[in-house]
Coordinates of C-alpha atoms in Angstrom, one line a residue:
M1 CA -13.8 -94.1 67.6
D2 CA -13.8 -90.4 67.8
R3 CA -17.2 -89.1 68.2
R4 CA -16.2 -85.5 68.4
P5 CA -18.2 -83.1 66.1
P6 CA -16.4 -81.7 63.0
V7 CA -14.7 -78.3 63.4
R8 CA -16.6 -75.6 61.6
K9 CA -14.6 -72.8 59.8
E10 CA -15.6 -69.4 60.9
A11 CA -16.9 -67.1 58.1
P12 CA -14.8 -64.0 57.4
P13 CA -16.0 -60.8 58.9
R14 CA -18.5 -58.8 57.0
S15 CA -16.1 -55.9 56.5
E16 CA -13.5 -58.2 54.9
R17 CA -16.0 -59.6 52.5
L18 CA -17.1 -56.0 51.4
A19 CA -13.5 -55.1 50.8
R20 CA -13.0 -58.1 48.5
I21 CA -16.1 -57.2 46.5
L22 CA -14.9 -53.6 46.1
S23 CA -11.5 -54.6 44.9
L24 CA -13.0 -57.0 42.3
A25 CA -15.3 -54.2 41.1
V26 CA -12.4 -51.8 40.7
W27 CA -10.4 -54.5 38.7
L28 CA -13.4 -55.1 36.4
G29 CA -13.8 -51.4 35.9
L30 CA -10.4 -51.1 34.4
L31 CA -11.3 -53.6 31.7
W32 CA -14.9 -52.4 31.2
P33 CA -14.9 -48.7 30.2
P34 CA -18.1 -46.6 30.5
G35 CA -20.5 -47.0 27.7
G36 CA -22.0 -50.5 28.3
G37 CA -21.4 -53.8 26.7
A38 CA -20.9 -52.3 23.2
A39 CA -17.6 -50.9 24.2
A40 CA -16.3 -54.2 25.7
A41 CA -14.8 -55.1 22.3
T42 CA -12.4 -52.1 22.5
A43 CA -11.4 -52.7 26.1
A44 CA -8.9 -55.4 25.5
P45 CA -6.6 -53.8 22.8
C46 CA -7.2 -50.1 23.6
V47 CA -6.5 -47.8 26.6
C48 CA -9.2 -45.5 27.7
A49 CA -8.3 -42.4 29.7
S50 CA -11.3 -40.2 30.3
N51 CA -12.4 -39.0 26.8
I52 CA -9.2 -40.2 25.1
L53 CA -9.1 -43.7 23.5
S54 CA -5.6 -44.8 22.5
C55 CA -5.4 -47.9 20.2
S56 CA -1.9 -47.1 19.0
K57 CA 0.6 -49.9 18.2
M58 CA -2.0 -52.7 18.6
N59 CA -1.5 -54.4 15.2
L60 CA -5.1 -53.5 14.2
S61 CA -6.1 -54.2 10.6
S62 CA -9.4 -52.3 11.1
V63 CA -11.0 -49.8 13.4
P64 CA -12.4 -51.4 16.5
A65 CA -16.1 -51.6 16.7
G66 CA -18.3 -50.0 19.4
L67 CA -16.4 -46.7 19.8
P68 CA -17.8 -44.7 22.8
P69 CA -19.8 -41.6 21.7
Y70 CA -18.2 -39.4 24.4
M71 CA -14.8 -39.8 22.8
A72 CA -12.8 -36.6 21.9
V73 CA -9.5 -38.1 20.9
L74 CA -9.0 -41.3 18.9
D75 CA -5.5 -42.5 18.3
L76 CA -5.2 -45.3 15.7
S77 CA -1.6 -44.6 14.7
Y78 CA 1.1 -47.3 14.1
N79 CA -1.3 -50.0 13.0
E80 CA -2.1 -51.9 9.8
I81 CA -5.2 -50.2 8.7
V82 CA -4.9 -50.2 4.9
R83 CA -8.4 -48.8 3.9
L84 CA -10.5 -46.3 5.8
K85 CA -14.0 -47.3 4.6
S86 CA -17.2 -45.2 4.9
D87 CA -18.6 -47.5 7.6
W88 CA -15.6 -47.5 9.9
T89 CA -17.9 -45.8 12.4
P90 CA -21.5 -46.6 11.8
V91 CA -22.6 -44.1 14.5
K92 CA -22.0 -40.4 14.7
L93 CA -19.2 -39.2 17.0
P94 CA -20.3 -35.6 17.7
K95 CA -17.6 -35.0 20.3
L96 CA -14.6 -36.3 18.4
R97 CA -12.1 -33.5 17.7
N98 CA -8.8 -35.3 17.0
L99 CA -8.3 -38.3 14.8
L100 CA -4.8 -39.8 14.4
L101 CA -4.3 -42.4 11.6
S102 CA -0.6 -42.0 10.9
H103 CA 1.8 -44.9 10.1
N104 CA -0.8 -47.3 8.8
S105 CA 0.4 -47.8 5.2
M106 CA -3.1 -46.6 4.2
L107 CA -3.8 -46.8 0.5
F108 CA -7.5 -45.6 0.3
V109 CA -9.8 -43.2 2.1
S110 CA -13.4 -43.3 1.1
S111 CA -15.1 -40.1 0.0
E112 CA -17.7 -40.7 2.8
A113 CA -15.2 -41.6 5.5
F114 CA -15.7 -38.4 7.5
V115 CA -19.5 -38.0 7.3
N116 CA -20.0 -39.1 10.9
V117 CA -17.1 -37.1 12.3
K118 CA -17.8 -33.7 10.8
Y119 CA -16.7 -31.9 13.9
L120 CA -13.0 -32.9 13.6
R121 CA -10.5 -30.1 14.1
Y122 CA -7.3 -32.1 13.9
L123 CA -6.7 -34.9 11.3
D124 CA -3.4 -36.8 11.0
L125 CA -3.1 -38.9 7.8
S126 CA 0.7 -38.6 7.6
S127 CA 3.2 -41.4 6.9
N128 CA 0.9 -43.5 4.8
S129 CA 0.7 -44.6 1.2
L130 CA -2.0 -42.3 -0.2
Q131 CA -1.6 -41.5 -3.9
Q132 CA -4.3 -38.9 -4.6
L133 CA -6.8 -36.6 -2.9
D134 CA -10.3 -36.8 -4.5
E135 CA -12.7 -34.0 -4.9
F136 CA -15.1 -34.7 -2.0
V137 CA -12.9 -36.5 0.4
F138 CA -12.8 -33.6 2.9
E139 CA -16.1 -32.0 2.1
P140 CA -17.8 -32.8 5.5
L141 CA -14.9 -31.4 7.5
V142 CA -16.1 -27.7 7.6
N143 CA -14.6 -27.3 11.1
L144 CA -11.1 -28.8 10.3
E145 CA -8.2 -26.6 11.4
I146 CA -5.1 -28.7 11.0
L147 CA -4.5 -31.4 8.3
L148 CA -1.4 -33.5 8.2
L149 CA -0.7 -35.3 4.9
Y150 CA 3.1 -35.3 4.8
S151 CA 5.2 -38.4 3.9
N152 CA 2.7 -40.0 1.6
Q153 CA 2.8 -40.8 -2.2
I154 CA 0.4 -38.1 -3.2
A155 CA 1.0 -37.1 -6.8
Q156 CA -2.4 -35.4 -7.7
I157 CA -4.5 -33.0 -5.7
D158 CA -7.9 -32.1 -7.0
Q159 CA -8.3 -28.3 -7.3
S160 CA -11.6 -28.5 -5.2
A161 CA -10.3 -30.9 -2.6
F162 CA -10.1 -28.2 0.1
I163 CA -12.9 -25.9 -1.2
T164 CA -15.2 -26.6 1.8
T165 CA -12.5 -26.5 4.6
L166 CA -13.1 -22.9 5.3
N167 CA -11.6 -23.0 8.8
L168 CA -8.4 -24.7 7.7
Q169 CA -5.3 -23.0 9.2
K170 CA -2.4 -25.4 8.7
L171 CA -1.9 -27.8 5.8
Y172 CA 1.1 -30.1 5.6
L173 CA 1.8 -31.6 2.2
S174 CA 5.6 -32.1 2.3
H175 CA 7.5 -35.2 1.3
N176 CA 5.1 -36.3 -1.4
R177 CA 5.2 -36.5 -5.2
I178 CA 3.3 -33.3 -6.0
S179 CA 4.4 -31.7 -9.3
R180 CA 1.8 -28.9 -9.5
F181 CA 1.8 -26.1 -6.9
P182 CA -1.8 -25.8 -5.5
V183 CA -2.1 -22.1 -6.5
E184 CA -5.8 -22.2 -5.8
L185 CA -5.0 -22.2 -2.1
I186 CA -3.2 -18.9 -2.2
R187 CA -4.9 -17.0 -5.1
E188 CA -6.6 -13.8 -4.1
K189 CA -10.2 -14.8 -4.9
S190 CA -10.0 -18.5 -4.0
R191 CA -7.6 -18.9 -1.1
L192 CA -8.7 -20.0 2.3
E193 CA -8.9 -16.9 4.5
K194 CA -7.7 -18.6 7.7
L195 CA -4.9 -20.5 6.1
S196 CA -1.6 -19.4 7.8
L197 CA 0.7 -22.4 7.0
L198 CA 1.1 -24.3 3.7
D199 CA 4.0 -26.7 3.5
V200 CA 4.7 -28.1 0.0
S201 CA 8.4 -28.6 0.6
S202 CA 10.3 -31.7 -0.6
N203 CA 8.1 -32.4 -3.6
R204 CA 8.5 -32.4 -7.4
I205 CA 7.4 -28.9 -8.1
K206 CA 9.3 -27.2 -11.0
K207 CA 7.4 -24.0 -11.3
L208 CA 6.0 -21.5 -8.7
P209 CA 3.3 -18.9 -9.2
L210 CA 5.7 -16.1 -8.4
D211 CA 3.2 -13.3 -9.2
E212 CA 0.6 -14.6 -6.7
M213 CA 3.3 -15.3 -4.1
R214 CA 4.6 -11.7 -4.3
M215 CA 1.1 -10.3 -3.6
L216 CA 0.6 -12.4 -0.5
P217 CA 0.5 -10.7 2.9
A218 CA 3.6 -11.2 5.0
W219 CA 1.8 -13.4 7.6
L220 CA 1.0 -15.9 4.9
K221 CA 4.5 -15.7 3.3
N222 CA 5.9 -16.4 6.7
G223 CA 4.2 -19.8 6.7
L224 CA 4.6 -20.8 3.0
Y225 CA 7.3 -23.5 2.8
F226 CA 8.5 -24.5 -0.7
H227 CA 12.2 -25.5 -0.2
Q228 CA 13.8 -28.7 -1.6
N229 CA 11.9 -28.7 -4.9
P230 CA 13.5 -29.0 -8.4
L231 CA 12.7 -25.4 -9.3
A232 CA 14.2 -23.9 -12.4
C233 CA 16.9 -21.3 -11.7
H234 CA 16.2 -17.8 -12.7
C235 CA 16.6 -14.3 -11.3
D236 CA 12.9 -13.9 -10.4
L237 CA 13.2 -16.9 -8.1
Y238 CA 16.3 -15.4 -6.5
S239 CA 14.6 -12.0 -6.0
L240 CA 11.6 -13.6 -4.3
V241 CA 13.7 -15.7 -1.9
A242 CA 16.1 -12.9 -1.2
H243 CA 13.2 -10.6 -0.3
W244 CA 11.7 -13.1 2.1
D245 CA 15.1 -13.7 3.6
L246 CA 15.6 -9.9 4.1
R247 CA 12.3 -9.8 5.9
Q248 CA 13.4 -12.7 8.1
L249 CA 10.3 -14.7 7.2
N250 CA 10.3 -18.1 8.9
S251 CA 9.7 -20.0 5.6
V252 CA 13.1 -18.9 4.2
A253 CA 15.1 -18.0 7.3
D254 CA 14.6 -21.3 9.0
F255 CA 15.6 -23.4 5.9
R256 CA 18.0 -21.0 4.1
D257 CA 20.5 -23.8 3.2
D258 CA 17.7 -25.9 1.7
F259 CA 16.7 -23.6 -1.2
T260 CA 18.2 -25.1 -4.3
C261 CA 17.3 -24.9 -8.0
V262 CA 18.3 -26.6 -11.3
L263 CA 20.4 -24.7 -13.8
P264 CA 19.2 -24.7 -17.4
G265 CA 20.9 -27.2 -19.6
A266 CA 21.2 -30.9 -20.2
Q267 CA 23.4 -31.6 -17.2
K268 CA 20.8 -30.5 -14.6
I269 CA 23.2 -29.0 -12.2
L270 CA 21.8 -28.3 -8.7
M271 CA 22.5 -24.8 -7.5
D272 CA 22.0 -22.9 -4.3
V273 CA 19.4 -20.2 -4.9
F274 CA 21.4 -17.6 -3.0
D275 CA 24.4 -18.2 -5.2
L276 CA 22.6 -17.0 -8.4
I277 CA 23.9 -13.5 -7.6
G278 CA 27.4 -14.7 -8.6
D279 CA 28.8 -15.9 -11.9
S280 CA 26.2 -18.6 -12.6
M281 CA 23.4 -16.2 -13.6
N282 CA 24.6 -12.8 -12.3
C283 CA 21.3 -11.8 -10.8
S284 CA 21.2 -8.3 -9.3
T285 CA 21.3 -7.7 -5.6
F286 CA 17.8 -7.4 -4.1
R287 CA 16.8 -4.1 -2.5
E288 CA 13.6 -3.0 -1.0
A289 CA 11.6 -0.8 -3.4
E290 CA 10.6 2.6 -2.3
E291 CA 7.0 3.9 -2.4
E292 CA 6.4 6.7 -4.9
A293 CA 3.6 9.3 -4.9
F294 CA 2.6 12.6 -6.6
L295 CA 1.3 15.8 -5.2
E296 CA -2.3 15.9 -4.2
Q297 CA -2.6 12.1 -4.4
T298 CA -4.2 9.9 -1.8
L299 CA -1.7 7.2 -0.7
T300 CA -2.0 4.2 1.7
L301 CA 1.1 2.8 3.3
G302 CA 0.7 -0.7 4.6
C303 CA 2.3 -2.2 7.7
D304 CA 2.8 -5.8 6.4
T305 CA 3.6 -7.8 9.6
K306 CA 4.5 -11.5 9.9
H307 CA 1.7 -12.1 12.4
R308 CA -2.0 -11.2 12.4
N309 CA -3.9 -8.9 14.7
M310 CA -1.0 -6.9 15.9
L311 CA -1.3 -3.4 17.4
K312 CA 0.3 -0.9 15.0
T313 CA 1.5 2.6 15.6
W314 CA 3.2 5.0 13.2
T315 CA 5.8 7.8 13.3
L316 CA 6.3 10.3 10.5
P317 CA 9.5 11.3 8.8
G318 CA 11.9 13.0 11.3
H319 CA 10.6 10.6 14.1
S320 CA 7.7 13.0 14.7
P321 CA 4.8 11.3 16.4
L322 CA 1.4 11.0 14.8
T323 CA -1.2 12.9 16.8
P324 CA -4.9 12.4 16.2
D325 CA -5.7 16.1 16.6
G326 CA -2.6 17.4 14.8
N327 CA -2.4 19.2 11.5
Q328 CA -0.9 16.2 9.7
T329 CA -2.4 14.8 6.5
A330 CA -1.7 11.2 7.7
K331 CA -4.3 9.1 9.5
V332 CA -4.1 5.5 10.8
L333 CA -6.9 3.3 9.3
P334 CA -8.6 0.5 11.3
D335 CA -6.5 -2.2 9.7
G336 CA -3.3 -0.5 10.9
S337 CA -2.3 1.0 7.5
L338 CA -1.5 4.7 7.2
R339 CA -3.4 6.9 4.7
V340 CA -1.8 10.2 3.5
S341 CA -4.2 12.6 1.8
P342 CA -3.5 14.8 0.1
V343 CA 0.2 14.1 -0.5
R344 CA 2.5 17.1 0.0
S345 CA 6.1 17.6 -1.0
E346 CA 7.1 17.7 2.7
D347 CA 5.6 14.2 3.2
S348 CA 8.8 12.6 1.7
G349 CA 10.9 10.5 4.0
T350 CA 10.9 7.4 6.1
Y351 CA 7.8 6.2 7.9
T352 CA 8.1 3.8 10.8
C353 CA 5.4 1.2 11.8
F354 CA 5.7 -0.3 15.3
A355 CA 3.8 -3.6 15.5
T356 CA 3.3 -5.2 18.9
G357 CA 1.8 -8.5 19.9
E358 CA 1.6 -10.9 22.8
A359 CA 4.9 -12.7 22.0
F360 CA 6.4 -10.9 19.1
N361 CA 7.2 -7.3 18.1
E362 CA 8.2 -6.0 14.7
T363 CA 9.4 -2.7 13.2
I364 CA 8.8 -1.9 9.5
Y365 CA 10.2 1.1 7.6
V366 CA 8.5 2.5 4.6
V367 CA 10.5 5.0 2.4
L368 CA 8.3 7.5 0.5
K369 CA 9.4 9.6 -2.4
V370 CA 7.1 12.4 -3.5
H371 CA 7.4 13.8 -7.0
N372 CA 7.2 17.6 -7.1
F373 CA 4.2 17.6 -9.5
T374 CA 0.8 16.1 -9.8
M375 CA 0.1 12.8 -11.4
H376 CA -1.7 14.2 -14.5
G377 CA 0.2 17.5 -14.7
S378 CA 3.6 18.4 -16.0
G379 CA 6.6 18.8 -13.8
E380 CA 8.2 22.0 -12.7
T381 CA 11.5 20.8 -14.2
L382 CA 11.8 18.8 -17.4
N383 CA 14.4 16.2 -18.2
T384 CA 17.3 17.4 -20.3
A385 CA 16.8 14.8 -23.0
Y386 CA 13.1 15.6 -23.1
T387 CA 13.8 19.3 -23.5
T388 CA 16.2 18.6 -26.4
L389 CA 13.7 16.4 -28.1
V390 CA 11.0 19.1 -27.8
G391 CA 13.4 21.7 -29.2
C392 CA 14.3 19.6 -32.2
L393 CA 10.6 18.9 -33.0
A394 CA 9.9 22.7 -32.8
S395 CA 12.7 23.4 -35.2
V396 CA 11.4 20.9 -37.7
V397 CA 7.9 22.3 -37.5
L398 CA 9.2 25.8 -38.1
V399 CA 11.1 24.7 -41.2
L400 CA 8.1 22.9 -42.6
V401 CA 5.9 25.9 -42.0
Y402 CA 8.4 28.1 -43.8
L403 CA 8.6 25.6 -46.8
Y404 CA 5.0 24.8 -47.3
L405 CA 3.0 27.6 -45.6
T406 CA 4.7 30.8 -46.9
P407 CA 2.6 33.7 -48.1
C408 CA 1.4 33.9 -51.7
R409 CA 4.3 34.4 -54.1
C410 CA 4.7 37.0 -56.8
F411 CA 3.2 34.8 -59.5
C412 CA -0.1 35.2 -57.8
C413 CA 0.0 39.0 -58.4
P414 CA -2.4 40.5 -61.0
G415 CA -1.0 40.8 -64.5
Q416 CA 1.2 37.7 -64.5
G417 CA 0.7 35.3 -67.3
K418 CA 0.1 31.6 -67.1
A419 CA 3.4 30.8 -68.6
G420 CA 5.3 32.7 -66.0
R421 CA 3.5 31.0 -63.3
G422 CA 4.3 27.6 -64.6
D423 CA 7.9 28.4 -65.1
D424 CA 8.4 29.7 -61.6
S425 CA 6.4 26.8 -60.1
I426 CA 9.0 24.4 -61.4
R427 CA 11.7 26.3 -59.5
S428 CA 9.6 26.8 -56.4
S429 CA 8.8 23.1 -56.2
V430 CA 12.4 21.8 -56.0
L431 CA 11.9 20.5 -52.5
S432 CA 8.2 19.6 -52.7
V433 CA 6.0 17.4 -54.9
T434 CA 2.9 19.1 -53.5
P435 CA 1.3 21.5 -56.0
T436 CA 1.5 25.1 -54.8
H437 CA -1.2 26.4 -57.2
G438 CA -4.2 25.1 -58.9
G439 CA -4.0 26.8 -62.3
D440 CA -1.6 24.4 -64.1
P441 CA -2.8 20.8 -64.3
S442 CA 0.7 19.7 -65.4
A443 CA 2.0 20.6 -61.9
L444 CA 0.3 17.5 -60.4
N445 CA 3.0 15.1 -61.8
R446 CA 6.2 17.1 -61.2
H447 CA 9.3 15.5 -59.7
V448 CA 12.1 16.8 -57.5
V449 CA 14.8 18.6 -59.6
F450 CA 18.5 18.5 -58.5
T451 CA 20.8 21.1 -60.0
D452 CA 24.5 20.9 -60.4
A453 CA 26.2 23.0 -57.7
K454 CA 29.2 24.0 -59.8
E455 CA 27.2 25.3 -62.7
A456 CA 24.4 26.9 -60.7
R457 CA 26.5 28.7 -58.1
G458 CA 26.1 32.5 -58.1
Q459 CA 27.5 35.3 -56.1
N460 CA 28.3 34.8 -52.4
G461 CA 28.1 31.1 -52.9
K462 CA 24.3 31.1 -53.5
L463 CA 22.8 28.7 -55.9
N464 CA 21.5 30.0 -59.2
P465 CA 18.8 27.8 -60.7
D466 CA 19.2 29.3 -64.2
G467 CA 22.9 28.4 -64.3
D468 CA 23.8 30.9 -67.2
Q469 CA 22.8 34.1 -65.5
D470 CA 25.7 36.7 -65.9
D471 CA 26.9 39.4 -63.6
E472 CA 24.7 42.0 -65.1
E473 CA 21.6 40.2 -64.2
A474 CA 22.9 39.8 -60.7
D475 CA 23.5 43.5 -60.5
A476 CA 20.0 44.2 -61.7
E477 CA 18.7 42.0 -59.0
A478 CA 20.7 43.9 -56.4
R479 CA 19.2 47.1 -57.6
S480 CA 15.7 45.7 -57.5
L481 CA 16.3 44.6 -53.9
M482 CA 17.3 48.2 -53.0
K483 CA 14.0 49.3 -54.4
G484 CA 12.0 46.8 -52.4
T485 CA 11.4 44.2 -55.1
R486 CA 13.1 40.9 -55.7
K487 CA 13.5 38.8 -58.7
K488 CA 11.1 35.8 -58.4
S489 CA 13.5 33.3 -59.9
L490 CA 15.8 33.6 -57.0
A491 CA 13.1 34.1 -54.4
E492 CA 11.7 30.7 -55.3
S493 CA 15.0 28.9 -55.6
V494 CA 16.4 26.3 -53.2
S495 CA 19.1 28.7 -52.0
S496 CA 16.5 31.1 -50.7
V497 CA 15.7 28.7 -48.0
F498 CA 19.2 28.7 -46.6
S499 CA 20.1 32.3 -47.4
D500 CA 21.5 34.9 -45.1
T501 CA 18.1 36.6 -44.9
P502 CA 16.5 36.2 -41.4
M503 CA 13.8 33.6 -41.3
M504 CA 10.4 35.2 -40.8
V505 CA 7.3 33.1 -39.8

């Protein structure tokens, strides 16, 4: 019988035991993110890297509970979250800046879903199944800068859906079912001042607010995308697109082949917008319009650049530099535009604006044509047609003055009877129904009298109103003219108006 004592195993050294404990602690730390036991529920499906929590492609049907409050980025894309309820995060997340919810087949977003994440700057709701945007859904997001809503089924946008997102810079609404252009986002008094990109391409928009779009600054036109919409073909659309293409704005230059429109008619033929200049609609070629001004006017020339906050300098016609202390009438304003006051005739020509930025430079030419007269005054030279018209009007006035405003006739002289006045008044009123005297009441209802030219023709082809006057009476009249008198029957006749006697007024 073996009575030897059992062999005792030696304990591992203290340093080895400490190393095992540390390795176990490190392994547990990977599964237990900072924030206590409340965050343990998110540890298994999500990956935590500093202040970023990624739960993408985890087949989640709801947002995990117990989100850490220090989180700045939350990625919930490529899951199965159908509804974003108001209590998806019961606690406030004051440090959350980016929220990604794309590719979730999401149908509903509560109007109070963003109450506890009001400091968001980036929100991605793209590639879902949203059908409409309610009035107050984005109301808490006053700090939002970028909003992605493309590739949804949005058919209706409330006009006040973005009224509180004053810091919104980029809005992506492409590949939806939108049929109304959100004109309130670009209109002068209602548009978001910081908005620099609006994408409504690949929708169902048939009509554009062309007047509002023409008035937009170039930096907003540069980011306004509206291609691949069933727009109606007309020359105003071509003029707008051709202008933006001439300026090489990104919204048109980058997608030039995607601008199509529908020709009027029952067949609904799809047409390239740039082909409207041909036989289809024969739109006129677009050219940049010139600026026009008048003498002594105050004029402001804008330097409409594709980017904001660029440094702008100007050169005057003839490439002469603009000196601050010079004798020029032009002055650069704080916003980079050029004011010319007062406008002079020598100010005509091409002005050049050089705009420089950190990564982009641009040169803009402005052609100014100065009319050689003031805005409210007449020109030094009149148009030929206008001169002809004035001459015709003056001739008509002179004829009317001669007809109706001639001096008192002989029947007004003393010693003439009432019968003689009435008889001569009939002859003198051949071309007028207006009474020329007030003594005979019967003269108020007289009519125009036409005489036979063959029977009433006298000497020298002149008309004789009496018709039966013989040569002796004509000789008597000639003798009376030699003596300074004239027979009143001929003096008041129609032929006296067109006689060879010079017209005196």
